[in-house]
Amino acid sequence: MGESEAEGQATGTEGMARLAGFSDGVFAIAITLLILNIEVPESTASAAVAVAQVIREWPDVLSYVISFLVIGNYWIVHHSIFEDVDSYDRRFLWLNVVYLMFIAFIPFSTSLLGDVPGRFPVIVYAGTLTLTSIVLAVLWRYAWTYDLLDGTVDGEKVRDVTASILTPAVVFAGSILVSFVSAQLAMYSWVLLLFADSARERLLGGETARG
Amino acid sequence: MGESEAEGQATGTEGMARLAGFSDGVFAIAITLLILNIEVPESTASAAVAVAQVIREWPDVLSYVISFLVIGNYWIVHHSIFEDVDSYDRRFLWLNVVYLMFIAFIPFSTSLLGDVPGRFPVIVYAGTLTLTSIVLAVLWRYAWTYDLLDGTVDGEKVRDVTASILTPAVVFAGSILVSFVSAQLAMYSWVLLLFADSARERLLGGETARG
Amino acid sequence: MGESEAEGQATGTEGMARLAGFSDGVFAIAITLLILNIEVPESTASAAVAVAQVIREWPDVLSYVISFLVIGNYWIVHHSIFEDVDSYDRRFLWLNVVYLMFIAFIPFSTSLLGDVPGRFPVIVYAGTLTLTSIVLAVLWRYAWTYDLLDGTVDGEKVRDVTASILTPAVVFAGSILVSFVSAQLAMYSWVLLLFADSARERLLGGETARG
Amino acid sequence: MGESEAEGQATGTEGMARLAGFSDGVFAIAITLLILNIEVPESTASAAVAVAQVIREWPDVLSYVISFLVIGNYWIVHHSIFEDVDSYDRRFLWLNVVYLMFIAFIPFSTSLLGDVPGRFPVIVYAGTLTLTSIVLAVLWRYAWTYDLLDGTVDGEKVRDVTASILTPAVVFAGSILVSFVSAQLAMYSWVLLLFADSARERLLGGETARG
């Protein structure tokens, strides 16, 4: 499984499958842990108090939905990138671990967003996602530079995918600046991502049709 | 892995395996997190107090069993559906993420059910499961409409599976209405699902025998 | 993936792989959640207080080690059984879900064992494991009866494996009786499992050599 | 799946894939649980108090990063070793379970490191990692001794890999001694691992190039 080659590169279906499986495990756990941020009322509370408490937690529910879609999006992009990766080396594994470190950090940033008022949690959340996207772009460029991609990927696709990975980074980094004007406005600016995503889809779709 | 085709469709064993693997991860975590809803007594409590406390938690244990079987059922249906799915596109991935978002929400609804008295948790729980089933039906119809199923699936099977997916949605949505009469009665009505399941099995069994 | 056959049986490598993958996910999460039972001192405690508190938790550490080996053993047996399973039907999937429901319950029983004094947690723990083993034996017999095993498995192996699955059930059920004399003694009796395991290994080893 | 051989050895792609999948699950959960060590402020706290509290938690964030990289490294080494493992027997499975027991213990040691002052958590943390490395070395030597590795692995590679596995054990064991002088200094000594890793990479790289 995974035949070793000169210069430490490894290839082979099982090695790649295990790399993807470990990554998917981290994605699946991080995305499912999000639910733990929504607190359950004490079992001793009366029905009315409990209901009021759950309803007061709607920002937590909103954070859950946003972060589930955000991590889901990172998983889809990771999945899509890994369809083009044919082999890996030690440094690629390390970059992937660092990337997963940011993914696993998202549940913490999410719970700050639901629980702490003001600009600070917005900055932490947007900062986490900006860095996550940048690390993914580095991973992708690394795979291209060290010839880990399959033969059908050309320079144009590499540029398109890089652009689509970095678009959320630009939105989130921008929202950090906006948060100094208004934390609310910064959060609303994330809606731009919906258009960024459809823009990326068009780019990737066109690319795929060409490939 | 996963050859890209025109119009953004992807096929291939590994892409599908990774999609199933990520989904299974979320299912496995959501189903295993259920146990965290059953509280453990403080280690400083005396034996008698601790035993009394555990015994008072029998609704939590009951919720655990119900939700484990409910999520287990969703996994079995998802597994069964994915045996017919041959390829996927970006929108199918997104629908699957939204579906998993509802699956991962079930542990929260479950803990409400065990901890909060009255009609409210029954509505949240039944509402979550109604929506979960509806999203799964949408996922299934999407796969059929956009030709992601393998060639052996015909229109009759698609209708049968849709019906079997939506049967729990009908039971759970109905129990929301019943909860306005009595929360207890609404929970008892879920027992109907046992018959719904056996009905579905007969439908699917017949279908499979034909196929 | 997974070709459907008459009478609802499914076979095929990918269906089985996904069944095993979901089961492994539940095993992996249940076994890793065990660590959450060992409490971390408050970050405001002084070094001396924190150290004393951690040291007082040695029963939790012991519970962690015991339950990790117990769940590890169940995984090894499940893994070994599934090497002989070639296909599955709907009822087999359900039996496996029920089996996993008991596996996922073990972290709760474990935390009772570490935190609550007296006979009660011993009974819950031994009872959980007795039932877990019985459900696994039912799963195994079901696979044999409904012809889901591969052709190389004969009646003698089925009996040997059943015996080896039920040996821990006998030990744990016996320890429940012993706990009415002494909870301590009941826990010591679990050491018998070490010999039971080596006995099973010899049985399985001999079987494998014959096969 | 997994053909049984005389003397209880099993081989075959699916048995190995499941062994790797279960291990990856434990790795993925242990590494993602690390985030739970970073506490989220109470949702009732004011913004200023909450921010101050998060900033005071920087040792927890540092522990998160260190332990994520440490577990990530163990995963990479495990992954790399398993590329050379072709078959397994019952004892190999047990050694792997014991190894995973130490991996799953790391989140607890990590949270001690972030929350408890003084020498004690440093000793627990370094002790956990020393034992983890030793168990992995035993696993690797066992695979070599009982002929579970594929044919391309020679005695020189076995020695090189053993050395690279035990290098962190030496650093961590050494840091326990250093902690009796200064807990701070002991933690700084872990930076040596960065060089140990690059040293190992060179060793493995050379080995791979030869093979």
JSON list of C-alpha atoms in Angstrom, two decimals, chain A residues 118-119 122-123 174-187:
[
{"chain": "A", "resi": 118, "resn": "GLY", "atom": "CA", "xyz": [-19.20, 42.92, 20.68]},
{"chain": "A", "resi": 119, "resn": "ARG", "atom": "CA", "xyz": [-16.42, 43.09, 18.12]},
{"chain": "A", "resi": 122, "resn": "VAL", "atom": "CA", "xyz": [-16.33, 38.63, 15.18]},
{"chain": "A", "resi": 123, "resn": "ILE", "atom": "CA", "xyz": [-12.60, 39.27, 14.79]},
{"chain": "A", "resi": 174, "resn": "GLY", "atom": "CA", "xyz": [-12.51, 42.55, 4.97]},
{"chain": "A", "resi": 175, "resn": "SER", "atom": "CA", "xyz": [-15.16, 41.90, 7.62]},
{"chain": "A", "resi": 176, "resn": "ILE", "atom": "CA", "xyz": [-12.47, 42.32, 10.31]},
{"chain": "A", "resi": 177, "resn": "LEU", "atom": "CA", "xyz": [-11.94, 45.88, 9.08]},
{"chain": "A", "resi": 178, "resn": "VAL", "atom": "CA", "xyz": [-15.71, 46.43, 8.92]},
{"chain": "A", "resi": 179, "resn": "SER", "atom": "CA", "xyz": [-16.07, 45.19, 12.51]},
{"chain": "A", "resi": 180, "resn": "PHE", "atom": "CA", "xyz": [-14.24, 48.31, 13.72]},
{"chain": "A", "resi": 181, "resn": "VAL", "atom": "CA", "xyz": [-17.18, 50.30, 12.36]},
{"chain": "A", "resi": 182, "resn": "SER", "atom": "CA", "xyz": [-19.90, 47.85, 13.45]},
{"chain": "A", "resi": 183, "resn": "ALA", "atom": "CA", "xyz": [-19.78, 44.22, 14.58]},
{"chain": "A", "resi": 184, "resn": "GLN", "atom": "CA", "xyz": [-23.31, 43.72, 13.25]},
{"chain": "A", "resi": 185, "resn": "LEU", "atom": "CA", "xyz": [-22.39, 45.04, 9.82]},
{"chain": "A", "resi": 186, "resn": "ALA", "atom": "CA", "xyz": [-19.34, 42.76, 9.73]},
{"chain": "A", "resi": 187, "resn": "MET", "atom": "CA", "xyz": [-21.53, 39.73, 10.29]}
]
